[in-house]
mmCIF file of C-alpha atoms in Angstrom:
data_model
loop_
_atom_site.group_PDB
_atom_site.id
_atom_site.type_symbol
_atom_site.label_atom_id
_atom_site.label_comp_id
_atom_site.label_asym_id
_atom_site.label_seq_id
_atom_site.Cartn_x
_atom_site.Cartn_y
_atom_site.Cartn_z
ATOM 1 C CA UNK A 20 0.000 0.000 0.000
ATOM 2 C CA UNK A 21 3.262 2.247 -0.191
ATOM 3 C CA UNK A 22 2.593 4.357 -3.145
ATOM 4 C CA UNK A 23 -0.290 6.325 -5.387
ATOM 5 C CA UNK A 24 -0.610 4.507 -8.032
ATOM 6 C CA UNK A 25 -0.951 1.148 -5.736
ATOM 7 C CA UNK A 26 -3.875 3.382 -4.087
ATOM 8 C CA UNK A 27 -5.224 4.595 -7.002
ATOM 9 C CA UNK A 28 -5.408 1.058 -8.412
ATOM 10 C CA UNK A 29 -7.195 -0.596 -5.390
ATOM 11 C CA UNK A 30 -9.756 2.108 -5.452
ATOM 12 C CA UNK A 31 -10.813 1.414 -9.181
ATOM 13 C CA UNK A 32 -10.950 -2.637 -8.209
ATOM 14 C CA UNK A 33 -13.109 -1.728 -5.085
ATOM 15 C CA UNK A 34 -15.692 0.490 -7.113
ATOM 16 C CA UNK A 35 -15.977 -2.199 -9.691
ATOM 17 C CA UNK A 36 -17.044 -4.646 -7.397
ATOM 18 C CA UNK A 37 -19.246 -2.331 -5.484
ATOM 19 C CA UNK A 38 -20.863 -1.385 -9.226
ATOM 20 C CA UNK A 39 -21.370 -5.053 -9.769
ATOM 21 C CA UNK A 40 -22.736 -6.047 -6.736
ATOM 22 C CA UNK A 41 -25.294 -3.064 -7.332
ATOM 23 C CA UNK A 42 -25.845 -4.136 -10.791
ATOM 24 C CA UNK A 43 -27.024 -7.985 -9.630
ATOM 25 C CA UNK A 44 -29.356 -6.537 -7.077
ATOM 26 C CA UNK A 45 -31.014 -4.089 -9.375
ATOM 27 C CA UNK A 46 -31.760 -6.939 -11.428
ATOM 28 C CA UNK A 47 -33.194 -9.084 -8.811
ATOM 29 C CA UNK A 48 -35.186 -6.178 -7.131
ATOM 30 C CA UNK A 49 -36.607 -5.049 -10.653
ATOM 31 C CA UNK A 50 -37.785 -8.899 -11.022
ATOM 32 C CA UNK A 51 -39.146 -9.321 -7.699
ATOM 33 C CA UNK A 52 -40.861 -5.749 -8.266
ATOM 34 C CA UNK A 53 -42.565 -7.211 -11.245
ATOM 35 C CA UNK A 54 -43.338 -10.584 -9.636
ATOM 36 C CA UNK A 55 -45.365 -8.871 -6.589
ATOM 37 C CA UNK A 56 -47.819 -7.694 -9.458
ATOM 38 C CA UNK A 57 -48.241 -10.819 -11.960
ATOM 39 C CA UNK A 58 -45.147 -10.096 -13.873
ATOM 40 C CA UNK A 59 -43.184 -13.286 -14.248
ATOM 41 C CA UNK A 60 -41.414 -14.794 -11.597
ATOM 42 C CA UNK A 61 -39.124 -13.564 -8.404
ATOM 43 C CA UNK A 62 -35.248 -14.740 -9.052
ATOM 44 C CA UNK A 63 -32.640 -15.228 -6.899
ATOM 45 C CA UNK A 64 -29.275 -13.935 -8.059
ATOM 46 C CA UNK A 65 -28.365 -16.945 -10.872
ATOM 47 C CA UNK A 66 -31.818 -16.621 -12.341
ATOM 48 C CA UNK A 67 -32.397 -13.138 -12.577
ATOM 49 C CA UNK A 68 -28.805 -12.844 -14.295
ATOM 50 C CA UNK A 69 -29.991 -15.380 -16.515
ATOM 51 C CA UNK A 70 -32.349 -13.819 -17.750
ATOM 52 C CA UNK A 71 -29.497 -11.832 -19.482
ATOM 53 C CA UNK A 72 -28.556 -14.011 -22.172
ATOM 54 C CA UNK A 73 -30.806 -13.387 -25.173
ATOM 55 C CA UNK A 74 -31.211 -9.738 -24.331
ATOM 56 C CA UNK A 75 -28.893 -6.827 -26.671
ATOM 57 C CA UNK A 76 -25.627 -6.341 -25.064
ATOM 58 C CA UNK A 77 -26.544 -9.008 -22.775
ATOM 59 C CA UNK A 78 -23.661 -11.204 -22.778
ATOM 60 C CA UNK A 79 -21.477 -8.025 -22.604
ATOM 61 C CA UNK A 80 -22.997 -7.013 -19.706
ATOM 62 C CA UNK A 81 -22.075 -11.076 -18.165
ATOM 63 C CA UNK A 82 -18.726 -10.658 -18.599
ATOM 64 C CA UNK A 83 -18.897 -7.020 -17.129
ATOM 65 C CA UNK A 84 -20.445 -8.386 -14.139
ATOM 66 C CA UNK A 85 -18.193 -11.584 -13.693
ATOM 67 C CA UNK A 86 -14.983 -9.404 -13.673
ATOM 68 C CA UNK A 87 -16.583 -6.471 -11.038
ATOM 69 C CA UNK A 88 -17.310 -9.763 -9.387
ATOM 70 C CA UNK A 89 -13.639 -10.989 -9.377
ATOM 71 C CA UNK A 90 -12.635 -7.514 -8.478
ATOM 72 C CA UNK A 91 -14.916 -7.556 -5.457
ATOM 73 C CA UNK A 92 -12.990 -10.367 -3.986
ATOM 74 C CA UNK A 93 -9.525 -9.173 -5.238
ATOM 75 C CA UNK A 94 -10.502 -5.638 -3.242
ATOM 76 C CA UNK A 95 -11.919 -7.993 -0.326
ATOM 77 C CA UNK A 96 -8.464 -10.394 0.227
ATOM 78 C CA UNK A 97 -6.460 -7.192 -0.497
ATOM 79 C CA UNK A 98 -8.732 -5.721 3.119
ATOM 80 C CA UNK A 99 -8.086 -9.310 4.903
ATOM 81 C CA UNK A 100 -4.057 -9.310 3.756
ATOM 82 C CA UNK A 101 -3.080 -5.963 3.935
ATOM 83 C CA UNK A 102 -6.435 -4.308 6.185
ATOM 84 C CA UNK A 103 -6.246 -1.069 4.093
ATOM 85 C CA UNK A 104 -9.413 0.039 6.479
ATOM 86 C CA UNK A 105 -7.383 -0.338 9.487
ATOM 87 C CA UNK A 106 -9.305 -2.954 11.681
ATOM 88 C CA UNK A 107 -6.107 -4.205 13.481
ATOM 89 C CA UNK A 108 -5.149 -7.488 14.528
ATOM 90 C CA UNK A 109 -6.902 -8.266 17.416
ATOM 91 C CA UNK A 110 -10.075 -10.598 18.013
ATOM 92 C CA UNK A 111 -12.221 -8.729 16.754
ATOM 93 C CA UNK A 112 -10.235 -6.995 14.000
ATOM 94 C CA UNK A 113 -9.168 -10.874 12.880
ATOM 95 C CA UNK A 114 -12.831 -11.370 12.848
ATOM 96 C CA UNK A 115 -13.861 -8.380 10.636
ATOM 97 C CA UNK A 116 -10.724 -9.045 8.230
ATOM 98 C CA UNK A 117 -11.616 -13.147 8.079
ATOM 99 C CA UNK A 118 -15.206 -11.988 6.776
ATOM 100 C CA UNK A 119 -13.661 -9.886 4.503
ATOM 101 C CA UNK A 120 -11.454 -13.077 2.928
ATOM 102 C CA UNK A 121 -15.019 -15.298 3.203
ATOM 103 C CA UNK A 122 -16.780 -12.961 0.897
ATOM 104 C CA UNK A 123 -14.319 -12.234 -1.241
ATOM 105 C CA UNK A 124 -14.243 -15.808 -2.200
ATOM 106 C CA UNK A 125 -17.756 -16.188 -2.017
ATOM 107 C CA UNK A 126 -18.241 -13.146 -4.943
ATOM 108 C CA UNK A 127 -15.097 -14.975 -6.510
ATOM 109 C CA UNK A 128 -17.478 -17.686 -7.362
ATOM 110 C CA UNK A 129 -20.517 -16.050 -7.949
ATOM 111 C CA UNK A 130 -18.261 -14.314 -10.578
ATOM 112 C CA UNK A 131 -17.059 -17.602 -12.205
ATOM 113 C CA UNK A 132 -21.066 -18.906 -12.297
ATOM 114 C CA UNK A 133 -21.373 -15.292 -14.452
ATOM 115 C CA UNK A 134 -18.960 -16.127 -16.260
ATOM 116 C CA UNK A 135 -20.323 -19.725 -17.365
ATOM 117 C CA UNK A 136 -23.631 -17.681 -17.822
ATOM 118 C CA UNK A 137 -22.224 -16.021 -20.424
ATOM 119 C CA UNK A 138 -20.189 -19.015 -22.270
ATOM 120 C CA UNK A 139 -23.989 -20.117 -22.725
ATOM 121 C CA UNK A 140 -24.048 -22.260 -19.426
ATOM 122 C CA UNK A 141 -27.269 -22.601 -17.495
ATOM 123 C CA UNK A 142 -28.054 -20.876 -14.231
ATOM 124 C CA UNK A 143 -26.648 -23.615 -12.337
ATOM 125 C CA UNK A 144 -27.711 -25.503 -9.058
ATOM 126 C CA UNK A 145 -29.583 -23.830 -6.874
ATOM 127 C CA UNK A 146 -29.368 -23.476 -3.164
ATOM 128 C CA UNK A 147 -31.655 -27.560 -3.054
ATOM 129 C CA UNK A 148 -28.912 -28.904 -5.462
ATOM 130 C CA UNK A 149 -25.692 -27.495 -3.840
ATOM 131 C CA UNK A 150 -27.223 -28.190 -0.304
ATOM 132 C CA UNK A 151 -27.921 -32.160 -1.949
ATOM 133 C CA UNK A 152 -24.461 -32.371 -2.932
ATOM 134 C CA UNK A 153 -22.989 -31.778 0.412
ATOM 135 C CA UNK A 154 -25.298 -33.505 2.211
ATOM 136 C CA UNK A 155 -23.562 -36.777 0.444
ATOM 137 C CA UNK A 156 -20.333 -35.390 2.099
ATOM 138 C CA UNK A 157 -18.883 -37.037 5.026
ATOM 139 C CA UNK A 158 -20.465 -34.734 7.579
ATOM 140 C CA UNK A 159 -22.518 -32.439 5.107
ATOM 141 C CA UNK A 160 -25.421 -32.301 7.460
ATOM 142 C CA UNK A 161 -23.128 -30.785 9.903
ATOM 143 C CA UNK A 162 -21.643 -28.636 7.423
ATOM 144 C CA UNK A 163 -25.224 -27.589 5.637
ATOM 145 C CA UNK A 164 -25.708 -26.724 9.477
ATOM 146 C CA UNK A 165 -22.514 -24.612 9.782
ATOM 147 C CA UNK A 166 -23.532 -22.412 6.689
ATOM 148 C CA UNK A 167 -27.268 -21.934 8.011
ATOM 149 C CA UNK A 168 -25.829 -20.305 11.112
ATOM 150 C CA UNK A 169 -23.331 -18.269 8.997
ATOM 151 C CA UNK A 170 -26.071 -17.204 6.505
ATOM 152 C CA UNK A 171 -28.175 -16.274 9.434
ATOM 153 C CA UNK A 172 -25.405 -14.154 11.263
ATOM 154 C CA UNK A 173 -24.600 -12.357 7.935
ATOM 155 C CA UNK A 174 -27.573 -11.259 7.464
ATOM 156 C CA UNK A 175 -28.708 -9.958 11.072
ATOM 157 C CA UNK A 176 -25.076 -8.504 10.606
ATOM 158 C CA UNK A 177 -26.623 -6.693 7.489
ATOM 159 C CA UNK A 178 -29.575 -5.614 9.413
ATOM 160 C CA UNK A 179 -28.259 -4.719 12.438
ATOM 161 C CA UNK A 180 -25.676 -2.508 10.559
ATOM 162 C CA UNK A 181 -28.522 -0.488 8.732
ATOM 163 C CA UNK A 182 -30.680 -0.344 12.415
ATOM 164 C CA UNK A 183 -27.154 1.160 14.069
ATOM 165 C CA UNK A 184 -26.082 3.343 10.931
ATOM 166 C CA UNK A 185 -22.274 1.442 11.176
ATOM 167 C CA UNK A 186 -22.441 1.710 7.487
ATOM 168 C CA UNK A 187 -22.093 5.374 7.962
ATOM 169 C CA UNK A 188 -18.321 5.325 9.614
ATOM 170 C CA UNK A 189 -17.620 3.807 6.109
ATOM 171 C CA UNK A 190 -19.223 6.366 3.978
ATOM 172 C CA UNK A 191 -18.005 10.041 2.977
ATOM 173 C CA UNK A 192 -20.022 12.748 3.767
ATOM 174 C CA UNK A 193 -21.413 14.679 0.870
ATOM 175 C CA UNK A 194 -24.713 16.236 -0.372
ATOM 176 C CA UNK A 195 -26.003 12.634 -1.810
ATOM 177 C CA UNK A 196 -24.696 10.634 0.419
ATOM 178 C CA UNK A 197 -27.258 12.683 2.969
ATOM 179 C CA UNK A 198 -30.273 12.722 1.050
ATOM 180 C CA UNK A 199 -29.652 8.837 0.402
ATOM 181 C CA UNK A 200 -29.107 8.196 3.858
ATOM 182 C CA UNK A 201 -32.662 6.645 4.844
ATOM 183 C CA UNK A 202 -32.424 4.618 1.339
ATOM 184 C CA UNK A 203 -28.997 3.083 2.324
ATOM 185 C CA UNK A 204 -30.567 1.858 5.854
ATOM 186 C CA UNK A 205 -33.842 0.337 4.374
ATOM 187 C CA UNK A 206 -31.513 -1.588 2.053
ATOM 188 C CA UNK A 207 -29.523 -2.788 4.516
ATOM 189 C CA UNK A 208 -32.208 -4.012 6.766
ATOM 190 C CA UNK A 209 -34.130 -6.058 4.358
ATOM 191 C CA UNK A 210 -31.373 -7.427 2.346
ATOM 192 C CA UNK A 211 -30.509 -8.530 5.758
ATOM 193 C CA UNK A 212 -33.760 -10.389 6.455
ATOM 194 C CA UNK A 213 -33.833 -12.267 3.368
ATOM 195 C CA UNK A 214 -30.415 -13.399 3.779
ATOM 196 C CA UNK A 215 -31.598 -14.790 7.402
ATOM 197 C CA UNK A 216 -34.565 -16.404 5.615
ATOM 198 C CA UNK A 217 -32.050 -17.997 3.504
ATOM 199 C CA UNK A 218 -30.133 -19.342 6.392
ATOM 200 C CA UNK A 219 -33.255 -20.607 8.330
ATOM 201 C CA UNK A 220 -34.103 -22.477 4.873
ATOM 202 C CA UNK A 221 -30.337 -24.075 5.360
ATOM 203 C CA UNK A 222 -31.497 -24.674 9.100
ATOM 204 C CA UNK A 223 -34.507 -26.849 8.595
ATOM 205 C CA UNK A 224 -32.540 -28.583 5.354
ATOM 206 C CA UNK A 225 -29.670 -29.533 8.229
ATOM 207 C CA UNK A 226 -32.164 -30.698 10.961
ATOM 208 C CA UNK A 227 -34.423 -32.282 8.515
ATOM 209 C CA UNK A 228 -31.694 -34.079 5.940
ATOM 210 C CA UNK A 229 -33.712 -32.706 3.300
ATOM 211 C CA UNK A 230 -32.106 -30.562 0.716
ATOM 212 C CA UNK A 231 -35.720 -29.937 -0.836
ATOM 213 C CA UNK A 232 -36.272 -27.190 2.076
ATOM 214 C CA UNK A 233 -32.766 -25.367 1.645
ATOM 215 C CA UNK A 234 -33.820 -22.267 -0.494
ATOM 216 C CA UNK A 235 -31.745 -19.220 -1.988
ATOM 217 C CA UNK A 236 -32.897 -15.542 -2.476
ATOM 218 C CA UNK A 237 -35.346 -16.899 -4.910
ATOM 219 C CA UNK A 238 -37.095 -19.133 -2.869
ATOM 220 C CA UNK A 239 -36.595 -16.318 -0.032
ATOM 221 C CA UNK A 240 -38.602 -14.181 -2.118
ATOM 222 C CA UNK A 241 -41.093 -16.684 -2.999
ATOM 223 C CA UNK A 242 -41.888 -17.226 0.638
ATOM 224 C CA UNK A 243 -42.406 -13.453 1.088
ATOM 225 C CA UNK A 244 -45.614 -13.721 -1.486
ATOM 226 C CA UNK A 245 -47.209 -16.446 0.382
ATOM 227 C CA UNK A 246 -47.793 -14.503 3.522
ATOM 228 C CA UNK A 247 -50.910 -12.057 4.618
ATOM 229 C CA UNK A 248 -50.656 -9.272 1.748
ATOM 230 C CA UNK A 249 -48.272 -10.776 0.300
ATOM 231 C CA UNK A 250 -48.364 -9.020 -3.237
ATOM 232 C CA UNK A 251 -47.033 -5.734 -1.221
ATOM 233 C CA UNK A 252 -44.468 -7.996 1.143
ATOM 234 C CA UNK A 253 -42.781 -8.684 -2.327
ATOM 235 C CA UNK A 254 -42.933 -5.771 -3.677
ATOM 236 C CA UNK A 255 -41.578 -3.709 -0.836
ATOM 237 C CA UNK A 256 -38.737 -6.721 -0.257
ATOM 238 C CA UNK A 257 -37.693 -6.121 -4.061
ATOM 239 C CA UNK A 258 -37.448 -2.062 -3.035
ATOM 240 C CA UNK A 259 -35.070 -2.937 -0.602
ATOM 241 C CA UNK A 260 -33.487 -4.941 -2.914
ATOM 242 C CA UNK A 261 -32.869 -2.407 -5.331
ATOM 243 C CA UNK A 262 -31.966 0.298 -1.947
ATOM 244 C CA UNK A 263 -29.433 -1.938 -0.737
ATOM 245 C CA UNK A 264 -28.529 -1.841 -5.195
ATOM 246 C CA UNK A 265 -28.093 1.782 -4.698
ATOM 247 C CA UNK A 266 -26.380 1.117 -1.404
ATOM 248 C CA UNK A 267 -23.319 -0.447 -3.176
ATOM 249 C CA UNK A 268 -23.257 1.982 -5.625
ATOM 250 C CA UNK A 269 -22.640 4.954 -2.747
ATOM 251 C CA UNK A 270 -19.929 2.344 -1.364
ATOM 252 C CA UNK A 271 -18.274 2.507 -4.803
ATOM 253 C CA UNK A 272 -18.036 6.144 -5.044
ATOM 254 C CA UNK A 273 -17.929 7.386 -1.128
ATOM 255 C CA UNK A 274 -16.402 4.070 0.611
ATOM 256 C CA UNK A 275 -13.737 5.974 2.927
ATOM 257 C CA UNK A 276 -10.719 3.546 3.000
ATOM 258 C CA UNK A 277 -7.954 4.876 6.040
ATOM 259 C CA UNK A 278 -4.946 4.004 4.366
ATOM 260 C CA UNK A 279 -6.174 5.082 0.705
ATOM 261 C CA UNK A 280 -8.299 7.455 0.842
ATOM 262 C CA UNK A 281 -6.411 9.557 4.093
ATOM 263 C CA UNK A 282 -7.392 9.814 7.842
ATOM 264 C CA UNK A 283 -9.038 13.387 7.379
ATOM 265 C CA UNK A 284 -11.867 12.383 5.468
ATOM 266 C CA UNK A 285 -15.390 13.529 7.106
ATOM 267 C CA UNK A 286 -17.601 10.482 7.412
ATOM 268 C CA UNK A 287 -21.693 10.422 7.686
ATOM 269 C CA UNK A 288 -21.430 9.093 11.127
ATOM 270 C CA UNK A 289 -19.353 12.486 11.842
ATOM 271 C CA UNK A 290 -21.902 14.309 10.028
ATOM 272 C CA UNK A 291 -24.373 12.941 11.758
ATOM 273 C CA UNK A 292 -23.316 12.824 15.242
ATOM 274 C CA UNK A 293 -22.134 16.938 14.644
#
């Protein structure tokens, strides 16, 4: 991290895979949207990106997506290796920075599903086929366990960090960034929940050995519309979808990073605690 250009070059990867990140969940927000009023189907992230293939520019925009993908987790081992945003190396600094390294890799193979999307591939497994596969794994129920309770902790991580405005110590202040500010925590919040709905699907997969109930965003979605009003459950969970879109595109242009960006830097928490 010794020198601009080294600086100047991490920012670009980070905004890239903040812009793709957005990109996916305006996609998936727009569909759910749609689905809450008779308009096709909800899609979870493979899906709705699939949906990509025979439309103009489409398999352009794949590729786009798989490499902001791959430089999501390039910007997100670069935090865990070198910790750019200064979280230190104690417990809970090692914890912060190992998350950082899980979801880089995570994204890393999101990006390479993208990618197969646009050789022509299909959408892939979903969450019931992956979850089936490791079930047949010495120990998979165990493991399928393991990754319910991490899917649930991410996302009440997710919400809890909209509810407390964390996000904001992140975040430069600016005119936008301000006005946007009640956007960026409704995003957080529900993208939150429907990752914990995910994880509970895991749950009863785990306790039931039966991959059939293990669900992804899609089937998260799904779930929403089958409750009491459930047309304007959807349609307010695919608003948040598309808010926590437009949250990653504020973390590509305002993300504060210590060590890049400088120590001076007003953040909204500042802002808002002034």
């Amino acid at each position: 991290m010794a020198d601009g250009k080294t600086h100047e070059g991490l920012k670009w990867i980070m905004r890239a895979g903040y812009g793709a990140r957005g990109v996916i969940y305006v996609i998936v927000g727009t569909l759910a949207v749609f689905a809450a009023f008779g308009q096709g189907q909800a899609q979870g992230t493979s899906g709705a990106l699939a949906t990509l293939q025979n439309e103009p520019m489409g398999l352009t925009a794949l590729w786009a997506i798989a490499i902001g993908l791959w430089a999501y987790m390039i910007w997100r081992l670069t935090a865990a290796t070198l910790d750019p945003e200064d979280h230190g190396t104690d417990a809970k600094g090692a914890f912060a920075r190992t998350g950082q390294a899980t979801t880089g890799l995570i994204h890393g193979a999101i990006g390479l599903s993208v990618a197969g999307l646009a050789l022509g591939g299909g959408s892939g497994g979903g969450a019931e086929d992956w979850t089936a596969q490791v079930m047949q794994m010495p120990m998979g129920r165990a493991l399928v366990g393991l990754a319910a309770i991490l899917f649930i902790g991410a996302g009440a991580y997710y919400a809890k960090k909209g509810l407390t405005g964390d996000y904001k110590e992140h975040l430069r202040t600016a005119t936008f960034t301000r006005k946007v500010d009640p956007v960026l925590t409704f995003g957080l919040v529900v993208h939150g929940a429907i990752i914990v709905l995910v994880g509970v699907s895991l749950g009863f997969a785990a306790l039931n050995a039966s991959p059939d109930q293990a669900g992804g965003i899609g089937q998260a979605l799904d779930t929403l519309r089958g409750v009491a009003w459930g047309r304007f459950v959807l349609a307010g969970a695919g608003l948040g979808l598309i808010s926590f879109a437009i949250y990653n595109f504020v973390e590509a242009a305002y993300r504060v990073v210590p060590r890049v960006t400088g120590q001076d830097v007003k953040t909204l928490a500042e802002k808002a605690t002034a």
